[in-house]
Amino acid sequence: MPIRTDTKSKMRDACTTLPPVRMLTLCAVLTAVALVLSYLESLIPLPVPVPGVKLGFANIAVLSALYLLGGRGAFAVNIIRILLAGLMFTGFSAMLYALAGGILGVLVMILLKRTGLFSVFGVSVGGATAHIAGQLSLAVLVTHTVSIFMLLPALLISAVLSGLLIGFIAQLILRTPGLKRSVHEY
Amino acid sequence: MKRDKEIIKFPKVQFAIFTVLLIFLLSDLSACGGTVPESEPISKTAFLLDTMCSVTVYTKDDARYAEEALALCAEYEQLLSRTVADSDISRINAANGRAVAVSQATIELLNKAVYYGELSDGGFDVSIGAVSSLWDFSSASAERSIPDEGEIAAKLTSVNFKDIEVTENTIRLTRPGAQLDLGGIAKGYIADRLAAFLTESGVKTALIDLGGNVVTVGEKADGTPWKVGVRNPFTFGAPVGENSEGRENAEDPVSTILGTITVSGTKSIGTSGTYERYFMQNGVRYHHILDPVTGFPAETDLAGVTVVTDLSVDGEGFTTTCILLGSVAAQQFLEENHIQAVLLKEDGTVITTGDIDYVTAR
Amino acid sequence: MKIKKTALQIRTADVILTAALFVGAVIGAFFAANAGVYADDARVTVTVGGELYGVYALSEAQEIVVDKTYENVIMIEEDSSGRMRVRMKSADCPGQDCVHRPPIDRTGQSIVCLPNMLSVEIRGGEGDADAYTY
């Protein structure tokens, strides 16, 4: 398979493609990690009065998947994680909202990464923001209450801050020497 | 495969700027507790003219004028109310056709009243006192009786504004049995007098509210225009009486305001409506705006009329007239005379006239 | 092999994006916090799944029970300073976000219980204008 270098990226990725089996395994591992992180997070109560504020630890795995496996990988990890979490511990209703946010979040992350302008920080912040926006939008649609958007500013701040945090942790992981980067094909 | 692990070095400068910005924003956020009002409005209120009256000023120095304005309002009540035993109006009503010497204020008001009688072709008639006495729309009484048609017919003979004789300082009711009822115009007149008093006293910004009859005085200190909300008579307040329909209609959650009118300077915004004072009986609604021809509540498709005028007394005249005219004739009348108004029909439709600055509520 | 200690990567675009979102959110928060007014005659609108369940007067202290997928108990009550407010007294939904939401008292604010598709909103009422004509 041809090696492609992303010419827009200032970061010099060494791009190699992973054999499909390795991709699959890595994807599964990351999904499992995301699931566990999601579960651990659900155990920690956040003393914030605003509903919907989360740290989004699972996104560490999603972000990693994005940079290691590409957009498809990130998408798969996130969606499967949400579905599994929904079946296992969060409940159907929460799963729906997480899906709304998750799909939008991953799409935005992929887009932002594609531009080559942003680092992991920016991608993470953008993804977190889109996630929140997606969840709020679904909530408004379901309950027909436009005033839910009033929570947007507070949630946005939380999204930005958590995005930075998750991005930071993801970067630490991605810098691990020996981690191979793959070619991103969409 | 050996890879170059060198990633672009951390742009310290950019990070520093970012941190500074963040700290700045965070401190800004914590500092802001809320908006500080530029000027605290000071309201003085009193129960006069059978309703809540308030005068609001916007600086501490003007507070005394607000008090004085209310005192002035009380004085006018003593002069013009027919429930006050020795008011000008009561004396005229008790004079049995003889001329009564009255104050200039009363003369002025009666001239206006007669003018509106002519303008409305008899629809607006202040000599309706004998008939309105037969009706009781006050919220106090529980027992409600509809006056006998014969009684009304008998009293109707005394109604004709043309037979009010106004001279330079006397007033005489030439029709036998005639009684004055200035309920439909007094508040407006008094509001104008209060506005004049405040302006002459040097008050730059004030707000007069006599039972929903609003007069804005001057300009607001920050230059923004006045906003006056028009209450939705269907959803606000409780109707009078025992057989009243509940207005808490779960199928129709509307705002308690119809919309907001924006004006600048000294303006009067007055409303007349068939939901202000009324009672229900046998499923029929009897409201307080009587038709001088029938002696019964006017039959109209209008639930409320709000008019913006320079003088409040004019506003009163117009609103009552419009109710009596009905939506079609009223709209025509208002447009022809370039009067800004908001008409609310019984079916809920809202019509605006003139170049009124009116915004419908959400 | 000596591994160079690499720095964390942060780019201009990141800073711009983050700052823009943050500033936007702060400004929005300012507006949101001050939006809406407290009005005695405001209405409390309860909707389930987008359909109107009931409209209640904010001025009347009462308890509203909504029993659909889950049971929510809404309280309209007077707080310590005499103002009326609305809060979710109890709910048997997972998550309990609605119960943890602080009480609301201004128009435009809402408490929602997403699992139950329930929304409690304070609407209407006055307070915006300088005066009201009637």
XYZ file of C-alpha atoms in Angstrom:
682
model
C 0.000 0.000 0.000
C 1.306 3.390 -0.855
C 2.669 5.591 1.828
C 1.099 8.964 1.856
C 2.407 11.930 3.664
C -0.007 14.574 4.722
C 1.690 17.565 3.212
C -0.380 20.084 5.162
C 0.678 18.725 8.463
C 3.606 20.391 10.117
C 3.967 17.346 12.213
C 5.976 14.777 10.472
C 3.950 11.660 10.724
C 5.684 8.554 9.788
C 2.861 6.966 8.003
C 2.716 3.290 7.669
C -0.312 1.219 7.186
C -1.053 -1.412 9.666
C -2.029 -4.839 8.607
C -5.778 -5.286 8.877
C -5.539 -7.689 11.740
C -3.536 -5.279 13.755
C -5.979 -2.532 12.956
C -8.865 -4.639 14.129
C -7.100 -5.619 17.299
C -6.095 -2.092 18.077
C -9.620 -0.921 17.416
C -11.038 -3.508 19.765
C -8.547 -2.663 22.469
C -9.287 1.003 22.211
C -12.999 0.357 22.329
C -12.566 -1.689 25.459
C -10.463 1.057 26.992
C -13.083 3.613 26.081
C -15.768 1.471 27.633
C -13.893 1.048 30.875
C -13.071 4.741 31.038
C -16.692 5.557 30.426
C -17.761 3.279 33.224
C -15.202 4.631 35.657
C -16.329 8.137 34.868
C -19.933 7.265 35.590
C -18.894 6.328 39.093
C -17.526 9.772 39.824
C -20.241 12.262 40.694
C -19.463 15.770 39.577
C -20.619 18.451 41.986
C -21.854 20.657 39.182
C -25.499 21.688 39.102
C -25.611 21.793 35.346
C -26.873 18.557 33.806
C -24.708 17.028 31.122
C -21.329 18.068 32.403
C -18.863 15.273 31.982
C -15.148 14.850 31.764
C -15.351 12.586 28.762
C -12.471 10.297 29.673
C -13.546 7.828 27.054
C -12.540 10.348 24.454
C -8.929 9.760 25.319
C -9.338 6.425 23.602
C -11.361 7.941 20.785
C -8.737 10.561 20.141
C -6.024 7.972 20.200
C -7.983 5.937 17.702
C -8.282 8.979 15.495
C -4.558 9.446 15.331
C -3.656 5.800 15.163
C -6.384 4.317 13.060
C -7.867 7.257 11.310
C -11.359 8.599 11.100
C -13.028 5.253 10.596
C -11.309 3.864 13.624
C -12.324 6.765 15.804
C -15.878 6.547 14.583
C -16.061 2.832 15.224
C -14.527 3.055 18.671
C -16.883 5.772 19.769
C -20.085 4.331 18.384
C -19.447 0.822 19.570
C -18.408 2.104 22.933
C -21.617 4.097 23.304
C -23.759 1.174 22.231
C -22.065 -1.198 24.612
C -22.188 1.270 27.455
C -25.829 1.824 26.764
C -26.545 -1.858 26.976
C -24.375 -2.411 29.964
C -24.819 0.433 32.352
C -26.021 3.778 31.132
C -29.475 2.908 29.957
C -31.238 3.353 26.678
C -32.202 6.949 27.080
C -28.746 8.154 27.984
C -27.366 6.108 25.109
C -29.494 7.993 22.607
C -28.196 11.322 23.751
C -24.645 10.036 23.911
C -25.019 8.833 20.327
C -26.235 12.208 19.182
C -23.301 13.892 20.799
C -20.861 11.172 19.951
C -21.578 11.043 16.241
C -21.366 14.781 15.875
C -18.290 14.927 18.061
C -16.362 12.352 16.071
C -17.317 13.905 12.762
C -16.087 17.277 13.895
C -12.887 15.753 15.219
C -12.232 14.078 11.891
C -12.898 17.320 10.050
C -10.658 19.358 12.284
C -7.858 16.885 11.995
C -8.169 16.860 8.235
C -7.521 20.572 7.995
C -4.109 19.980 9.483
C -4.317 23.270 11.328
C -5.050 21.890 14.725
C -3.126 19.795 17.149
C -4.675 17.188 19.351
C -5.736 19.969 21.725
C -7.773 21.740 19.107
C -9.305 18.560 17.792
C -10.267 17.530 21.286
C -11.806 20.890 22.156
C -13.702 20.982 18.898
C -14.933 17.451 19.394
C -16.064 18.115 22.944
C -17.948 21.208 21.843
C -19.673 19.365 19.048
C -20.548 16.582 21.433
C -22.271 18.978 23.800
C -24.028 20.731 20.944
C -25.314 17.447 19.597
C -26.653 16.341 22.955
C -28.368 19.643 23.652
C -29.913 19.715 20.217
C -31.411 16.287 20.667
C -32.731 17.240 24.078
C -34.385 20.297 22.607
C -35.884 18.276 19.782
C -37.261 15.604 22.063
C -38.755 17.860 24.704
C -39.672 20.759 22.422
C -38.114 23.073 24.948
C -35.907 25.606 23.250
C -34.902 27.073 26.570
C -32.574 24.119 27.107
C -30.128 26.024 24.941
C -29.774 28.408 27.847
C -27.492 25.795 29.355
C -25.203 26.006 26.343
C -22.790 28.641 27.649
C -22.102 26.817 30.887
C -21.773 23.497 29.099
C -19.540 25.075 26.478
C -17.109 26.229 29.102
C -17.088 22.763 30.560
C -16.594 21.289 27.088
C -13.637 23.525 26.349
C -11.960 22.780 29.635
C -12.559 19.054 29.471
C -11.496 19.089 25.822
C -8.190 20.607 26.818
C -7.697 18.094 29.579
C -8.547 15.078 27.455
C -6.425 16.427 24.628
C -3.522 16.801 26.995
C -3.761 13.244 28.237
C -4.222 11.928 24.710
C -1.128 13.762 23.568
C 0.896 12.219 26.362
C -0.205 8.807 25.229
C 0.346 9.474 21.554
C 3.851 10.656 22.196
C 4.753 7.273 23.524
C 7.724 6.138 21.584
C 7.100 3.111 19.457
C 3.525 3.936 18.717
C 3.079 3.690 15.043
C 1.001 6.069 13.116
C -0.930 4.835 10.189
C -2.099 6.199 6.961
C -5.447 7.789 7.111
C -7.784 6.733 4.459
C -11.308 7.904 4.391
C 11.947 2.371 10.672
C 13.569 5.233 12.368
C 11.334 8.184 12.703
C 12.138 11.680 13.460
C 10.531 12.200 16.752
C 11.036 15.848 16.819
C 7.784 17.578 17.053
C 7.573 21.281 16.702
C 8.662 22.921 19.853
C 6.147 24.223 22.216
C 5.362 27.761 21.216
C 5.915 29.326 24.577
C 4.805 32.743 23.534
C 1.499 31.576 22.273
C 0.918 29.502 25.357
C 1.734 32.444 27.568
C -0.757 34.640 25.755
C -3.339 31.925 26.038
C -2.830 31.558 29.757
C -3.012 35.263 30.331
C -6.214 35.423 28.334
C -7.648 32.551 30.306
C -6.821 34.099 33.640
C -8.202 37.398 32.505
C -11.445 35.809 31.388
C -11.822 33.738 34.521
C -11.311 36.719 36.765
C -13.709 38.701 34.661
C -16.269 35.966 35.020
C -15.999 35.844 38.782
C -16.117 39.591 39.072
C -19.334 39.922 37.199
C -22.112 39.246 39.643
C -24.801 40.765 37.564
C -25.819 43.974 35.957
C -25.890 47.095 38.074
C -29.007 49.131 37.389
C -28.198 52.576 36.127
C -30.958 54.314 37.970
C -33.311 52.786 40.446
C -36.887 53.677 39.700
C -38.782 55.015 42.685
C -42.468 54.308 42.651
C -45.110 55.883 44.778
C -48.467 54.194 44.765
C -51.913 54.848 46.131
C -55.332 53.375 45.733
C -57.262 56.125 43.996
C -59.969 56.343 41.372
C -61.032 52.859 42.423
C -57.796 51.352 41.178
C -54.063 51.169 41.759
C -52.320 54.379 40.803
C -48.584 54.807 40.671
C -46.133 57.512 39.766
C -42.570 56.401 39.093
C -39.558 58.675 38.960
C -35.982 57.783 38.276
C -33.883 59.981 40.530
C -34.024 60.429 44.273
C -34.519 64.154 43.905
C -37.728 63.628 42.000
C -39.266 61.412 44.631
C -41.059 64.281 46.300
C -42.683 65.219 43.005
C -44.007 61.724 42.711
C -45.629 62.119 46.094
C -47.017 65.482 45.159
C -48.357 64.090 41.923
C -50.277 61.424 43.792
C -51.629 64.059 46.142
C -52.742 65.999 43.110
C -54.416 62.868 41.831
C -56.336 62.567 45.073
C -57.419 66.183 44.726
C -58.781 65.534 41.291
C -60.610 62.532 42.576
C -62.312 64.734 45.092
C -63.295 66.986 42.255
C -64.417 64.568 39.599
C -65.629 61.399 41.225
C -69.342 60.877 41.437
C -68.924 58.755 44.497
C -67.464 61.639 46.459
C -70.362 63.501 48.019
C -69.390 67.089 47.350
C -67.312 66.707 44.211
C -68.139 68.926 41.276
C -69.707 66.005 39.513
C -71.835 64.931 42.441
C -73.075 68.445 42.858
C -74.037 68.647 39.217
C -75.771 65.301 39.487
C -77.711 66.452 42.537
C -78.589 69.850 41.112
C -81.731 68.687 39.357
C -81.134 70.678 36.246
C -79.807 73.815 37.846
C -76.525 75.327 36.778
C -73.640 74.572 39.098
C -70.470 76.591 39.407
C -67.487 74.319 39.054
C -63.719 74.477 38.761
C -61.942 75.122 35.509
C -60.610 71.610 35.460
C -64.128 70.225 35.401
C -65.119 72.656 32.661
C -62.157 71.602 30.575
C -62.932 67.951 31.074
C -66.583 68.265 30.227
C -65.751 70.153 27.068
C -63.545 67.293 26.034
C -66.254 64.817 26.934
C -68.798 66.599 24.816
C -66.293 66.740 21.985
C -65.878 62.993 22.095
C -69.582 62.573 22.206
C -69.775 64.386 18.903
C -66.780 62.626 17.434
C -68.271 59.239 18.194
C -71.751 60.243 17.115
C -73.186 59.604 20.537
C -71.270 56.404 21.179
C -69.252 58.029 23.905
C -71.666 59.684 26.264
C -70.802 60.893 29.760
C -74.408 61.557 30.639
C -75.001 57.833 30.908
C -74.752 58.021 34.687
C -78.350 57.085 35.403
C -78.026 53.901 33.395
C -74.586 52.908 34.636
C -75.890 53.219 38.184
C -78.218 50.334 37.438
C -75.307 48.042 36.710
C -72.836 46.730 39.224
C -69.539 45.535 37.831
C -67.545 45.885 40.973
C -65.769 42.806 42.199
C -67.161 43.270 45.682
C -70.682 42.008 45.260
C -71.424 38.368 44.816
C -75.078 38.734 44.043
C -75.523 39.975 40.564
C -78.685 40.991 38.876
C -79.175 42.195 35.386
C -81.213 45.367 35.438
C -84.730 45.093 34.238
C -85.206 46.182 30.647
C -87.984 48.500 31.638
C -85.781 50.158 34.206
C -83.063 50.666 31.636
C -85.477 52.033 29.086
C -86.748 54.513 31.604
C -83.296 55.745 32.496
C -82.154 55.848 28.895
C -84.335 58.854 28.281
C -81.990 60.888 30.404
C -78.981 60.057 28.273
C -77.822 62.578 25.732
C -74.528 64.353 25.896
C -75.882 67.176 23.783
C -77.978 68.258 26.690
C -74.992 68.971 28.854
C -74.700 72.726 28.991
C -71.175 73.898 29.589
C -70.547 77.593 30.058
C -67.423 79.372 31.119
C -67.762 78.318 34.705
C -70.983 76.417 35.106
C -72.399 73.138 34.015
C -76.032 72.257 33.750
C -77.804 69.058 32.892
C -80.872 70.108 31.039
C -82.320 66.648 30.548
C -84.492 65.438 33.406
C -82.855 62.656 35.317
C -79.528 63.062 33.598
C -76.456 62.006 35.555
C -72.812 62.408 34.730
C -70.456 59.434 34.753
C -66.897 60.351 33.860
C -65.523 56.851 34.369
C -64.567 56.589 30.753
C -62.510 59.760 30.607
C -61.482 60.995 34.035
C -58.404 58.819 34.412
C -57.020 60.119 31.154
C -57.651 63.697 32.044
C -56.065 63.309 35.451
C -53.075 61.535 33.989
C -52.498 64.469 31.653
C -52.672 66.891 34.563
C -50.163 64.837 36.517
C -47.840 64.676 33.548
C -48.048 68.428 33.142
C -47.347 68.920 36.820
C -44.282 66.703 36.690
C -42.930 68.371 33.580
C -43.455 71.818 35.033
C -41.733 70.739 38.220
C -38.681 69.944 36.190
C -38.908 66.176 36.284
C -37.082 64.806 33.271
C -38.219 61.194 33.387
C -41.333 59.754 34.917
C -43.995 57.155 34.429
C -47.624 57.503 35.410
C -49.864 54.478 35.701
C -53.445 55.017 36.727
C -55.056 51.625 36.710
C -53.475 50.594 33.427
C -53.724 53.997 31.829
C -50.058 54.716 31.201
C -48.401 58.035 30.497
C -44.683 58.208 29.845
C -43.153 61.538 30.736
C -40.005 62.765 29.088
C -37.105 60.615 28.042
C -35.257 57.943 29.910
C -31.841 58.963 31.164
C -30.022 56.400 29.024
C -31.867 57.496 25.929
C -33.672 54.227 25.384
C -37.332 54.391 24.464
C -40.166 53.429 26.753
C -41.554 49.934 26.535
C -45.163 49.404 27.482
C -46.577 45.919 27.547
C -50.154 45.298 26.476
C -51.747 42.765 28.770
C -53.558 39.878 27.244
C -57.022 40.143 28.736
C -57.727 36.480 27.985
C -54.914 35.105 30.060
C -54.280 37.703 32.679
C -56.242 38.196 35.826
C -59.376 36.589 37.055
C -62.818 37.489 35.903
C -65.278 38.888 38.333
C -68.092 36.902 39.799
C -69.042 33.368 40.587
C -70.085 32.033 37.238
C -66.893 33.137 35.591
C -65.083 30.896 33.149
C -61.648 29.857 34.256
C -58.937 31.311 32.092
C -56.259 28.776 33.050
C -56.715 26.933 29.822
C -54.223 24.122 29.602
C -54.724 23.825 25.872
C -53.603 27.360 25.239
C -50.490 28.441 27.097
C -49.947 31.960 25.907
C -47.990 34.748 27.422
C -49.836 37.144 29.683
C -48.811 39.979 27.413
C -50.054 40.401 23.874
C -47.107 42.467 22.856
C -45.011 45.519 23.612
C -45.421 49.052 22.370
C -42.364 51.260 22.121
C -42.678 55.025 22.402
C -40.405 57.974 22.972
C -41.046 61.111 24.910
C -44.265 62.029 26.619
C -46.986 59.775 25.360
C -50.157 58.209 26.628
C -50.929 54.551 26.180
C -54.450 53.734 27.221
C -56.611 50.659 26.965
C -60.284 49.919 27.097
C -61.530 46.407 27.093
C -64.497 44.235 27.668
C -62.554 42.053 30.083
C -61.630 44.770 32.562
C -64.806 44.618 34.573
C -67.465 42.106 33.764
C -69.525 39.305 35.152
C -70.995 36.169 33.739
C -74.512 35.064 34.057
C -76.130 32.119 32.348
C -73.138 31.838 30.081
C -73.450 35.412 28.895
C -70.748 37.956 29.575
C -71.800 41.398 30.749
C -68.999 43.927 30.521
C -68.805 47.500 31.771
C -68.700 49.466 28.501
C -72.336 50.338 28.044
C -73.885 51.325 24.783
C -75.698 54.626 25.367
C -78.359 53.630 22.879
C -79.343 50.303 24.425
C -78.221 50.774 27.983
C -76.666 47.326 27.824
C -73.040 46.321 27.402
C -71.947 47.239 23.906
C -72.120 44.430 21.424
C -68.765 44.386 19.795
C -66.258 42.010 18.305
C -63.435 43.787 20.067
C -62.053 42.479 23.336
C -59.628 45.333 23.829
C -58.333 48.502 22.236
C -55.035 50.152 23.104
C -54.313 53.593 21.712
C -51.171 55.728 21.712
C -51.854 59.444 21.877
C -50.173 62.605 23.030
C -52.889 63.336 25.538
C -54.331 60.657 27.718
C -57.810 62.152 27.707
C -57.858 61.683 23.955
C -56.733 58.126 24.380
C -59.643 57.425 26.685
C -62.073 58.915 24.266
C -60.693 56.939 21.368
C -60.521 53.598 23.090
C -64.086 53.672 24.342
C -65.314 54.887 20.987
C -63.513 52.115 19.198
C -64.990 49.424 21.382
C -68.411 50.726 20.516
C -67.596 50.953 16.828
C -66.453 47.384 16.457
C -63.298 46.243 14.722
C -64.089 47.216 11.143
C -65.333 50.744 11.777
C -62.719 51.281 14.471
C -59.900 50.305 12.184
C -61.148 52.649 9.525
C -61.566 55.483 11.983
C -58.107 55.005 13.434
C -56.380 54.766 10.079
C -58.152 57.830 8.745
C -57.017 59.847 11.704
C -53.500 58.377 11.740
C -53.885 57.100 15.245
C -51.552 54.396 16.500
C -53.490 51.578 18.068
C -53.657 47.876 18.772
C -57.011 46.173 18.391
C -57.663 42.786 19.925
C -60.670 40.950 18.605
C -62.696 38.424 20.527
C -61.352 35.681 18.316
C -57.815 36.564 19.278
C -56.777 38.395 16.118
C -54.657 41.448 16.623
C -54.836 44.427 14.298
C -52.487 47.383 14.483
C -53.115 50.802 13.011
C -51.030 53.821 12.285
C -47.266 53.522 12.407
C -47.249 52.040 15.854
C -44.111 50.341 17.103
C -45.649 47.150 18.349
C -43.985 43.820 18.788
C -45.982 40.670 19.477
C -44.950 38.752 22.526
C -43.462 35.276 22.155
C 18.838 5.396 21.407
C 18.356 8.649 23.084
C 14.765 9.692 22.983
C 14.369 13.364 22.723
C 12.013 14.731 25.246
C 9.403 16.193 23.018
C 7.239 19.074 23.969
C 3.511 19.089 23.888
C 2.232 20.418 20.684
C -0.057 23.370 20.650
C -0.767 25.454 17.601
C -2.077 28.876 16.836
C -5.257 27.437 15.444
C -5.886 25.656 18.726
C -5.486 28.821 20.691
C -7.816 30.705 18.415
C -10.453 28.008 18.498
C -10.304 27.539 22.224
C -10.244 31.236 22.959
C -13.129 31.904 20.610
C -15.259 29.164 22.108
C -14.371 30.189 25.608
C -15.074 33.853 25.078
C -18.276 33.031 23.296
C -19.334 30.799 26.139
C -18.498 33.401 28.762
C -20.439 36.081 26.980
C -23.282 33.659 26.441
C -23.230 32.723 30.102
C -23.497 36.347 31.040
C -26.545 36.788 28.874
C -28.093 33.516 29.920
C -27.714 34.299 33.581
C -29.417 37.635 33.207
C -31.965 36.545 30.680
C -35.506 36.078 31.679
C -37.237 37.844 34.481
C -38.876 36.906 37.676
C -42.577 37.538 37.365
C -45.267 36.591 39.850
C -47.711 35.873 37.120
C -45.464 33.677 35.061
C -46.673 30.303 33.973
C -45.033 26.973 34.570
C -45.438 24.845 31.481
C -44.945 21.120 31.786
C -44.467 19.138 28.599
C -43.926 15.442 28.140
C -42.472 14.280 24.866
C -43.262 17.626 23.325
C -46.907 17.471 24.234
C -48.402 19.811 26.723
C -49.111 18.169 30.032
C -50.289 21.192 31.958
C -49.894 24.873 32.654
C -49.691 26.066 36.215
C -49.438 29.433 37.856
C -46.073 30.154 39.376
C -47.779 32.130 42.087
C -49.572 29.077 43.457
C -47.538 26.712 45.559
C -48.304 23.199 44.430
C -46.985 19.774 43.747
C -47.239 18.283 40.286
C -46.753 14.594 39.704
C -45.945 13.332 36.244
C -46.046 9.590 35.828
C -44.927 8.377 32.445
C -41.886 6.224 31.823
C -40.644 7.465 35.146
C -42.273 9.371 37.901
C -41.292 12.979 38.404
C -42.525 15.140 41.218
C -42.346 18.844 40.502
C -42.652 21.388 43.242
C -43.717 24.971 42.902
C -42.894 26.520 46.214
C -41.932 29.665 48.005
C -38.306 30.062 48.939
C -36.837 31.771 51.986
C -37.086 35.248 50.512
C -40.723 34.946 49.526
C -40.160 34.414 45.834
C -41.734 31.505 44.066
C -39.541 28.903 42.471
C -39.762 25.540 40.766
C -37.689 22.475 41.421
C -37.760 18.752 40.885
C -38.573 17.301 44.253
C -37.984 13.714 43.331
C -37.717 11.411 40.376
C -37.007 7.747 39.861
C -35.070 8.220 36.661
C -31.493 6.964 36.407
C -29.030 9.789 36.633
C -31.125 12.114 38.764
C -29.842 15.137 36.825
C -33.215 16.768 37.140
C -33.281 16.465 40.895
C -29.812 17.930 41.192
C -30.658 20.898 39.041
C -30.913 24.030 41.156
C -34.386 25.542 41.448
C -35.491 27.899 38.725
C -37.506 31.057 39.084
C -37.134 33.161 35.942
C -38.816 33.039 32.580
C -36.892 31.095 30.018
C -35.377 28.699 32.525
C -36.168 25.031 32.458
C -35.652 21.748 34.234
C -35.706 18.646 32.106
C -35.770 14.947 32.815
C -34.537 13.460 29.574
C -35.302 9.808 30.317
C -38.867 10.810 30.974
C -38.881 13.296 28.095
C -40.200 15.750 30.600
C -39.654 19.465 30.478
C -40.649 22.071 33.014
C -40.376 25.602 31.743
C -41.227 28.989 33.142
C -42.827 31.057 30.465
C -44.639 34.261 29.898
C -45.116 36.620 32.730
C -44.033 40.197 32.577
C -41.179 42.281 33.829
C -39.533 43.417 30.642
C -41.475 46.544 30.002
C -41.492 49.809 31.905
C -45.234 49.619 32.420
C -48.295 47.662 31.391
C -51.490 48.946 29.972
C -54.790 47.183 30.527
